[in-house]
Amino acid sequence: MLGWKKRLGLMATFAGTVIGTMHIINKVFSYIATADDYLDENSYEYYNWRFGKIAYKKKGKGSPLLLVHNFDVCSSTDEWKNIENECAKTNTVYSIDLLGCGCSDHPVLTYTNFLYVQLITDFIKHVIGEKTDVIVSGDSSSFVLMATANDENIINRIIMVNPQNLISLAKVPTKRTKLIKYLLFAPVIGTFIYNMKVNKRTISENFVSNCYYDQNAISEKDILTCFEASHKDKGRSKYLYACQKSRYTNANILFCLSKLNNSIFIIAGNGNPENILSANQYQNQLPSIEIIEINNTKQLPHVEKPDKFMEQVKILLSDEE
């Protein structure tokens, strides 16, 4: 039988081999994901925020309109590519990559809901410089609502696209979810787990199940762009991913909804019944919220049916009384 020293040595060798293999796989993953440079960092302007550089695009002339992508490591300003030029015909359009997403910086920190509330507030004050209308997608909606409640001078009208369920949004971190955060923050093992959870296959599956009503509308380039966004900066989006999964980015926003008197609209893709249920939750809390359904779409009506989406946007953001 092997002595305990030899066993310990074999175990150490095995562990070193496994970690070394993971490290190589992580490197390969990062290279493959970002090799094509679909996001094109040179096409952005940058706002030097206190927690890192924020990538954004600006186009058009007119009253300001801020576009905020869905709160997901796979998301970026690319989400608005089908409508931003149309919006720019009548507005000065600003679209940003949130911290930890796309071409913005990916610092190692605990990402929280209030961090993004501050980002949106500071971006509007320091870059846009005046009160703005906002179109916000998915889980980023809470940031915009809270920023509006905190400072009534920065945001005018709000269009939310399939905002997050209020019940899931209010869930707080637990011991179990905090353990997930610590595990994903680990240098090699955490990155490997992240790569297994967020890759081309899982992104494609999410598109099919949640994002698109018409599966034929899913393009390979859209999948690869999301894949690249989730692995920019050597996969450091894992820190944001860890905080999301650990519920650090959640917040109970019921208190701020009651404070709002802005014109607020929800555009919901009715191809997923849960979108309508979530929209009704907001309307139950704030009856003045108007809900508009777009047929045959799911999470991304502005991507699937940009013409129908823009028809509604033009009506909702019209200056006519």
Short mmCIF file of C-alpha atoms in Angstrom, two decimals, residues 62-66 91-92 94 120-121 123-134 147-149 151-158 260-263 319:
data_model
loop_
_atom_site.label_atom_id
_atom_site.label_comp_id
_atom_site.label_asym_id
_atom_site.label_seq_id
_atom_site.Cartn_x
_atom_site.Cartn_y
_atom_site.Cartn_z
CA GLY A 62 -33.30 66.22 -30.73
CA SER A 63 -34.52 65.62 -27.22
CA PRO A 64 -32.46 62.98 -25.39
CA LEU A 65 -33.46 59.32 -25.27
CA LEU A 66 -31.49 56.81 -23.19
CA ASN A 91 -33.93 62.16 -30.80
CA THR A 92 -30.38 62.34 -29.52
CA TYR A 94 -27.64 57.44 -25.98
CA ILE A 120 -27.73 55.70 -14.50
CA THR A 121 -28.07 58.83 -12.37
CA PHE A 123 -24.56 59.12 -16.65
CA ILE A 124 -27.63 61.26 -17.17
CA LYS A 125 -26.21 64.14 -15.13
CA HIS A 126 -22.65 64.10 -16.48
CA VAL A 127 -23.03 62.86 -20.07
CA ILE A 128 -26.58 63.63 -21.21
CA GLY A 129 -26.82 66.76 -19.07
CA GLU A 130 -30.60 67.14 -19.09
CA LYS A 131 -33.80 65.30 -18.26
CA THR A 132 -34.26 62.35 -20.59
CA ASP A 133 -36.80 59.79 -21.73
CA VAL A 134 -35.72 56.18 -21.21
CA ALA A 147 -33.15 56.30 -10.12
CA THR A 148 -36.35 58.16 -11.02
CA ALA A 149 -37.68 57.85 -7.47
CA ASP A 151 -34.09 62.13 -8.25
CA GLU A 152 -37.15 63.53 -10.01
CA ASN A 153 -35.02 65.83 -12.17
CA ILE A 154 -33.26 63.25 -14.36
CA ILE A 155 -35.89 61.08 -16.06
CA ASN A 156 -39.07 62.04 -17.86
CA ARG A 157 -41.05 59.25 -19.57
CA ILE A 158 -40.17 55.57 -19.15
CA LEU A 260 -43.56 57.99 -9.12
CA ASN A 261 -45.79 60.32 -11.13
CA ASN A 262 -43.95 59.95 -14.43
CA SER A 263 -45.60 58.65 -17.58
CA ASP A 319 -45.09 65.42 -27.62
#
